[in-house]
GROMACS .gro file of C-alpha atoms in nm:
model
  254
    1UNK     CA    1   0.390  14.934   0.361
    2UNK     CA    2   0.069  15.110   0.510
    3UNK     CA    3   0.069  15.016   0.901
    4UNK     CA    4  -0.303  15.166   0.900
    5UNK     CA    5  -0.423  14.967   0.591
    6UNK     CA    6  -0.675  14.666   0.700
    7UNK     CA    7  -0.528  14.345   0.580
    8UNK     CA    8  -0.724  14.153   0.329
    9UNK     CA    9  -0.994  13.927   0.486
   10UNK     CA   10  -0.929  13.586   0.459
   11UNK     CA   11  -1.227  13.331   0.345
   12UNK     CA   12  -1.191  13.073   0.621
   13UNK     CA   13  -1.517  13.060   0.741
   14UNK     CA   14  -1.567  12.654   0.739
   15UNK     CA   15  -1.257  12.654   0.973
   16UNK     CA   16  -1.438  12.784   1.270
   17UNK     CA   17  -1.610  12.402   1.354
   18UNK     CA   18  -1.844  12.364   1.050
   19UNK     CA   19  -1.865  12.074   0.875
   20UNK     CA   20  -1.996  12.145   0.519
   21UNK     CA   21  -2.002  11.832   0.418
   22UNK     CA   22  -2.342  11.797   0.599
   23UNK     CA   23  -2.496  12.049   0.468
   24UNK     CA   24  -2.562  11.839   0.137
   25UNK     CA   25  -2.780  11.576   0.382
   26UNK     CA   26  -3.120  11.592   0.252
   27UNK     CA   27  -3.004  11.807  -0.080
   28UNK     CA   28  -2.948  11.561  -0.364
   29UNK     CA   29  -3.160  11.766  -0.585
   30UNK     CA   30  -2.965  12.087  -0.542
   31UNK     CA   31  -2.681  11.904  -0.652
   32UNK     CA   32  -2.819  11.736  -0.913
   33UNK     CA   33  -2.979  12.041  -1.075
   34UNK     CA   34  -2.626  12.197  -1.033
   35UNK     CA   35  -2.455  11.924  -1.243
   36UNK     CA   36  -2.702  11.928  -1.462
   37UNK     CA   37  -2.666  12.315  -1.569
   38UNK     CA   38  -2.249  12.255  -1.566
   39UNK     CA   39  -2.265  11.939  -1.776
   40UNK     CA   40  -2.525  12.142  -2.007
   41UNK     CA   41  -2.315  12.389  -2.040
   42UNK     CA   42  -1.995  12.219  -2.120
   43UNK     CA   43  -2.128  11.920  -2.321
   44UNK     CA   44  -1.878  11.833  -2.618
   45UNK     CA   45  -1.634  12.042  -2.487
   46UNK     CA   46  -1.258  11.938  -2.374
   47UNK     CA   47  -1.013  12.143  -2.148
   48UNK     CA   48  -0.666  12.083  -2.078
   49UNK     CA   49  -0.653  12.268  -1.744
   50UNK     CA   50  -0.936  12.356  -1.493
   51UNK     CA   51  -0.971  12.495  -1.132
   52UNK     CA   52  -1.312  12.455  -0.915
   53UNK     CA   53  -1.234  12.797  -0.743
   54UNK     CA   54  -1.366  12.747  -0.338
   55UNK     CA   55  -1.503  12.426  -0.455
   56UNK     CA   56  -1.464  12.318  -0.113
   57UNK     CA   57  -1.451  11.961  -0.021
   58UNK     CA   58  -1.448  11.872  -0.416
   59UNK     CA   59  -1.824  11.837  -0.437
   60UNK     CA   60  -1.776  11.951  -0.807
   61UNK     CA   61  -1.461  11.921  -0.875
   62UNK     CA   62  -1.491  11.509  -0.979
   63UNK     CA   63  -1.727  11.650  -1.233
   64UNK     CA   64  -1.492  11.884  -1.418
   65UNK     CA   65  -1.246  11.624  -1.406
   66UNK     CA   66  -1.517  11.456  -1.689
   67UNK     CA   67  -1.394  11.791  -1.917
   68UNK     CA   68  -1.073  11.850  -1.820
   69UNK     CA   69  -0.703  11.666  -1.836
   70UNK     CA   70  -0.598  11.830  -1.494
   71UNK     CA   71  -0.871  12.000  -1.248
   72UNK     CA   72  -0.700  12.172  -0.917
   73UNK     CA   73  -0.954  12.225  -0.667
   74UNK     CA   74  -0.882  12.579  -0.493
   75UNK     CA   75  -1.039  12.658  -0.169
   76UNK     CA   76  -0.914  12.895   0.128
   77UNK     CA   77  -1.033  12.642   0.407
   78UNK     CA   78  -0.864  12.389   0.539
   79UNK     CA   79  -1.062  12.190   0.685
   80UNK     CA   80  -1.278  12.190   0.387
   81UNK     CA   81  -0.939  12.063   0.197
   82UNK     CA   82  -0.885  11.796   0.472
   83UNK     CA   83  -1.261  11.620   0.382
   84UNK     CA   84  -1.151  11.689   0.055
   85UNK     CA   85  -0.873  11.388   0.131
   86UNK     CA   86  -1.150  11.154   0.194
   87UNK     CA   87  -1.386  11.261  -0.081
   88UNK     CA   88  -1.120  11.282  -0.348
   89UNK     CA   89  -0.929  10.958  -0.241
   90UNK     CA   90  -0.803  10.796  -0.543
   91UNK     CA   91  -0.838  11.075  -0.738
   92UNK     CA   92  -0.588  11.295  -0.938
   93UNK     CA   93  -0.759  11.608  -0.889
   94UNK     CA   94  -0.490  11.861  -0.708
   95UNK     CA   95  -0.586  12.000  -0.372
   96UNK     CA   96  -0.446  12.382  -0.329
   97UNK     CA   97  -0.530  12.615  -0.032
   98UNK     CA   98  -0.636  12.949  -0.251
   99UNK     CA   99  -0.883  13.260  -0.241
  100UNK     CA  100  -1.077  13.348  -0.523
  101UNK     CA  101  -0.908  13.730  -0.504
  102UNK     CA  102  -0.565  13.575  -0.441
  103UNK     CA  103  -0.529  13.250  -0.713
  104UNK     CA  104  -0.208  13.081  -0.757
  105UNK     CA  105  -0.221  13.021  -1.089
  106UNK     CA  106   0.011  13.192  -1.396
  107UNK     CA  107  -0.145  13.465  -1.669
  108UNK     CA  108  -0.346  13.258  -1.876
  109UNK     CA  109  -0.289  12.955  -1.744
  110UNK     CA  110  -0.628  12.784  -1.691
  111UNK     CA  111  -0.893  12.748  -1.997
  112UNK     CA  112  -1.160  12.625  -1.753
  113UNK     CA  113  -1.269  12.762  -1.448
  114UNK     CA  114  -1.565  12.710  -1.198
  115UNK     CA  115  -1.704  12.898  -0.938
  116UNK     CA  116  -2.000  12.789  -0.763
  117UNK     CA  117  -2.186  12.890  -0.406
  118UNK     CA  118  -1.935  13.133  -0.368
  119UNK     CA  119  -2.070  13.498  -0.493
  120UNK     CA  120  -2.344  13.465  -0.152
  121UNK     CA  121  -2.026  13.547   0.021
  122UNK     CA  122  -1.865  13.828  -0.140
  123UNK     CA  123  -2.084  14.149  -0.155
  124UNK     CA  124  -1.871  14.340  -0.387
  125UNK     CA  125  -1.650  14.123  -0.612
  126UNK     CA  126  -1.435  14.300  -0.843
  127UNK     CA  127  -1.088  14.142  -0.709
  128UNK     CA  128  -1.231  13.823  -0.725
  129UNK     CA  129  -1.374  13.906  -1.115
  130UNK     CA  130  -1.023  14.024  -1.197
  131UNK     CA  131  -0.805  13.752  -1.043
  132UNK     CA  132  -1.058  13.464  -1.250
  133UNK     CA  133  -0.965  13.706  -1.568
  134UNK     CA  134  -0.588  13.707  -1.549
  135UNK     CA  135  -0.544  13.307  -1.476
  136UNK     CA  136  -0.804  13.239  -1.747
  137UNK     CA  137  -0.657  13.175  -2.099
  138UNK     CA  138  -0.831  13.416  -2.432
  139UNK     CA  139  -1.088  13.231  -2.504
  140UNK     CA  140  -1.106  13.061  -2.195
  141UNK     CA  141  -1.413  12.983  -2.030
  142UNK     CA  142  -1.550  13.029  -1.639
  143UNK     CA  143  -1.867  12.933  -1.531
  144UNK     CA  144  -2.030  13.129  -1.216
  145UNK     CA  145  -2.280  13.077  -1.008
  146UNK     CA  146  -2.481  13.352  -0.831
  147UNK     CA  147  -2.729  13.397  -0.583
  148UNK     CA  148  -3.023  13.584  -0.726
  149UNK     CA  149  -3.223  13.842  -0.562
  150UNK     CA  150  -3.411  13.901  -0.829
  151UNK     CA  151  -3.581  13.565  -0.850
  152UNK     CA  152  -3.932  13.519  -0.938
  153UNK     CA  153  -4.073  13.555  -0.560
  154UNK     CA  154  -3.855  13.867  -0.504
  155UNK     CA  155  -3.970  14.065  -0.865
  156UNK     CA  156  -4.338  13.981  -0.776
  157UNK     CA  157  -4.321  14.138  -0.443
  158UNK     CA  158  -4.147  14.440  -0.544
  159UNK     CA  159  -4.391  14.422  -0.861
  160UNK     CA  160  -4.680  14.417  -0.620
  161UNK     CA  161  -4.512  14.745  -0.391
  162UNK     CA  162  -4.447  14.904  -0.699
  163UNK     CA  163  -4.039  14.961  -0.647
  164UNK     CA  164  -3.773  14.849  -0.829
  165UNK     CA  165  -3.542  14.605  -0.777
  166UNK     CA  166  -3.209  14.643  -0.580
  167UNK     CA  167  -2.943  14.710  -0.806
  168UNK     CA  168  -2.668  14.623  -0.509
  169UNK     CA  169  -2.608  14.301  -0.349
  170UNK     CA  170  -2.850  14.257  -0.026
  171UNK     CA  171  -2.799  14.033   0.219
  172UNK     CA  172  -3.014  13.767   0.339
  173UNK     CA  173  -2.853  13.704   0.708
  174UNK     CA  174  -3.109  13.562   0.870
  175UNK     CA  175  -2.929  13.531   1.238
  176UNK     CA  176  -2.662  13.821   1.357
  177UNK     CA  177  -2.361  13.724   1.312
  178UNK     CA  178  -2.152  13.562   1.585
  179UNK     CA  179  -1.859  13.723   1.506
  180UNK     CA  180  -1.684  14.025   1.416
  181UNK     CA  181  -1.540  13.936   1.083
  182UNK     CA  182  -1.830  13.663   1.019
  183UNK     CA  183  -1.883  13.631   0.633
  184UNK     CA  184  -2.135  13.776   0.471
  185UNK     CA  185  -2.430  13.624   0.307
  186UNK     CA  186  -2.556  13.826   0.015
  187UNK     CA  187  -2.817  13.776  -0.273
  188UNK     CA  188  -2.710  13.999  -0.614
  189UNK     CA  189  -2.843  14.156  -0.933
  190UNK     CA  190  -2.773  13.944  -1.217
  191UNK     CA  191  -2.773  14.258  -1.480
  192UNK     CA  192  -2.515  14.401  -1.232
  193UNK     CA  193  -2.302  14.093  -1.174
  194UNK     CA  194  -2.311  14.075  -1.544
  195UNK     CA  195  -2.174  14.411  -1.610
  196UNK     CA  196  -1.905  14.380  -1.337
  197UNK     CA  197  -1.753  14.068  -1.524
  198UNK     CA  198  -1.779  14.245  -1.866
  199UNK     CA  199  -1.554  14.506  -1.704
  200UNK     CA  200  -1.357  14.312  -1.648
  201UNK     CA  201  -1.309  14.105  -1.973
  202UNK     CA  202  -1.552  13.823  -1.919
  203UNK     CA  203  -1.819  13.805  -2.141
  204UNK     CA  204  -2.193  13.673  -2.113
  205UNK     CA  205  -2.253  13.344  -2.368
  206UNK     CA  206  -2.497  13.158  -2.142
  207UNK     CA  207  -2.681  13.182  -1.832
  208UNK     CA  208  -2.966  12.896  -1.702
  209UNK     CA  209  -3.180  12.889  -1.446
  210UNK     CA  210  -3.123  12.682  -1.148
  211UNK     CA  211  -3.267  12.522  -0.902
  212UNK     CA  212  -3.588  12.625  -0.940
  213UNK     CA  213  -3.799  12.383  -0.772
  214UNK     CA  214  -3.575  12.437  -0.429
  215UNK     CA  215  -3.883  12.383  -0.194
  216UNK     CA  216  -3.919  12.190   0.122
  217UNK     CA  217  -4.277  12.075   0.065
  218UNK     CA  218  -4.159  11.940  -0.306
  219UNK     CA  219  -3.890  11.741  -0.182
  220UNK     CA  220  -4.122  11.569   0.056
  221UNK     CA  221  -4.392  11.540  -0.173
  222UNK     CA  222  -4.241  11.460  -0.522
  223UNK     CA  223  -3.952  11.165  -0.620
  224UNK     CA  224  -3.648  11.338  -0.661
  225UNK     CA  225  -3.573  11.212  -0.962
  226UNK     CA  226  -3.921  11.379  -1.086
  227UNK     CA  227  -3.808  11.703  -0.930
  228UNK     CA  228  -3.467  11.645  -1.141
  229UNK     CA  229  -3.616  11.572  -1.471
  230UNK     CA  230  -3.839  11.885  -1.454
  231UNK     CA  231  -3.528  12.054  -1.388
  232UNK     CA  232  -3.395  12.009  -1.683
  233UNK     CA  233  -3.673  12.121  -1.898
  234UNK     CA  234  -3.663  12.451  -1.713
  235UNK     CA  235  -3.358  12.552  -1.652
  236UNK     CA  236  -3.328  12.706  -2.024
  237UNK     CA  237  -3.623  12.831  -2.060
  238UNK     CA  238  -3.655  13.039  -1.719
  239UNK     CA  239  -3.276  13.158  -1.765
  240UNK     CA  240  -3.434  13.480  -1.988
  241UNK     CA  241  -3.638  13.575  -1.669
  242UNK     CA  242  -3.359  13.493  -1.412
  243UNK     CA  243  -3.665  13.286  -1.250
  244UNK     CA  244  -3.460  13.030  -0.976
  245UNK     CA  245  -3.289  13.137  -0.639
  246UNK     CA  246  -2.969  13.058  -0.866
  247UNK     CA  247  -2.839  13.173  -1.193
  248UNK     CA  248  -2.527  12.953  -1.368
  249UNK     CA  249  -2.349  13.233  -1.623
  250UNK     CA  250  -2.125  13.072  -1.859
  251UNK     CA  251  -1.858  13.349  -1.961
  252UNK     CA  252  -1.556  13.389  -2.230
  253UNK     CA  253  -1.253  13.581  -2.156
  254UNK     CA  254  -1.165  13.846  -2.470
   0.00000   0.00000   0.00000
C-alpha cells in the first residue's frame, strides 16, 4: 500500500447539516420536466433490476420503480438515506450507502441505471463512467443527466466574443468554498461527456433537452402546469442544439 497516495474522496457532502430535501421547495417544475424526459425515454420498456445511482433521498427512485421489478437506490450520504426512510416508507425500493466510482453491485448485474444531478459534482468522471459500465448488463441501459455549459445563453455569449466553447468542465461556484475538501460544482461539454462514456463502452441513443424554461420570473408569472406542458414539446426538439441548463443522455452498454 502507498502511505503517500491521497485516499479517494468520499461524496458526503449532504452530511455536513444540509437538508436536500428542501431544496425541491418552490421547484415542482424542475422535477416535473425531469420525469418527464425519464418516463420519455423509457416508455414501453421493462427492467428486471435498476439502481438510481446518488439518487439521494429517492426523489426518483419511486419513478423507476414504474420500469423496473427491483430499483436499489445508491447514494454515499447518509443522511440523505435516513429522509430516504420517510420518503420511501412503504416502499420496496432498497436503500444502499454507495458512490458512483465505488458501486456494490456484480459484473453485469443491473439492466437499468440512473444518474441524475450528479455529474455538477464530479469534474472529471472517468471512474464513475467505468464503475456504471461494469455493473450494467450488454445491452443494458443508463440514463445521465448533465449539467450543460454549453446551453443556449452560454454559446450566444461566447458567439458574441467570438471564442469557442470550453471543451473541459468549468465550474460555476458562485461562493468560496467553506471547506477544504468542499465538492465541486461544475458545468460540462456535452460532446466531451459524450466521448468519455463511449470510451468507456456506453453508447449515445438519445439525449433531450431539459429544463429549459428554468426561470424565476416564469415560475411566478406562468401556471406550472403551462410551464410543464411546454416542456414537453421542447425537450426533443432543442436536444440537437443542447439548448436547456440540462441534458438527459440515454446510453447502451456494447
Amino acid at each position: 500500500m502507498n502511505e503517500d497516495k491521497p485516499s479517494k474522496k468520499v461524496a458526503d457532502q449532504y452530511d455536513r447539516g444540509y437538508d436536500y430535501t428542501q431544496y425541491w421547495n418552490n421547484r415542482d417544475y424542475e422535477n416535473a420536466a425531469e420525469q418527464v424526459a425519464i418516463r420519455r425515454l423509457l416508455k414501453g420498456r421493462r427492467f428486471a433490476k435498476a439502481a438510481d445511482v446518488g439518487g439521494g433521498f429517492g426523489r426518483l427512485a419511486l419513478l423507476l420503480r414504474e420500469y423496473a421489478d427491483q430499483v436499489t437506490l445508491a447514494e454515499p450520504s447518509q443522511t440523505q438515506l435516513d429522509a430516504a426512510e420517510k420518503f420511501l416508507e412503504g416502499t420496496d425500493v432498497i436503500k444502499a450507502r454507495q458512490q458512483a466510482d465505488a458501486l456494490q453491485f456484480g459484473d453485469g448485474e443491473l439492466d437499468l441505471i440512473t444518474m441524475v444531478r450528479v455529474m455538477h459534482h464530479i469534474p472529471e468522471p472517468t471512474e464513475e463512467f467505468a464503475e456504471i459500465a461494469r455493473v450494467l448488463a450488454p445491452g443494458g441501459t443508463a440514463i445521465i443527466e448533465v449539467a450543460n455549459y454549453g446551453h443556449f445563453k452560454n454559446r450566444r455569449a461566447f458567439k458574441k466574443a467570438g471564442k469557442a466553447l470550453p471543451k473541459e468542465p468549468v465550474s460555476i461556484r458562485t461562493v468560496a468554498a467553506d471547506e477544504p475538501d468542499a465538492i465541486a460544482f461544475v458545468n460540462h461539454n456535452i460532446d466531451t461527456v459524450v466521448g468519455q462514456l463511449a470510451a468507456a463502452g456506453l453508447v449515445l441513443q438519445r439525449k433531450l433537452s431539459v429544463s429549459n424554461l428554468r426561470s424565476q420570473k416564469l415560475k411566478r408569472y406562468v401556471p406550472g402546469k403551462v410551464l410543464v406542458a411546454v416542456e414537453r414539446v421542447l425537450q426533443k426538439p432543442l436536444a440537437s442544439s443542447d439548448f436547456g441548463p440540462s441534458i438527459f443522455l440515454e446510453l447502451r452498454k456494447r
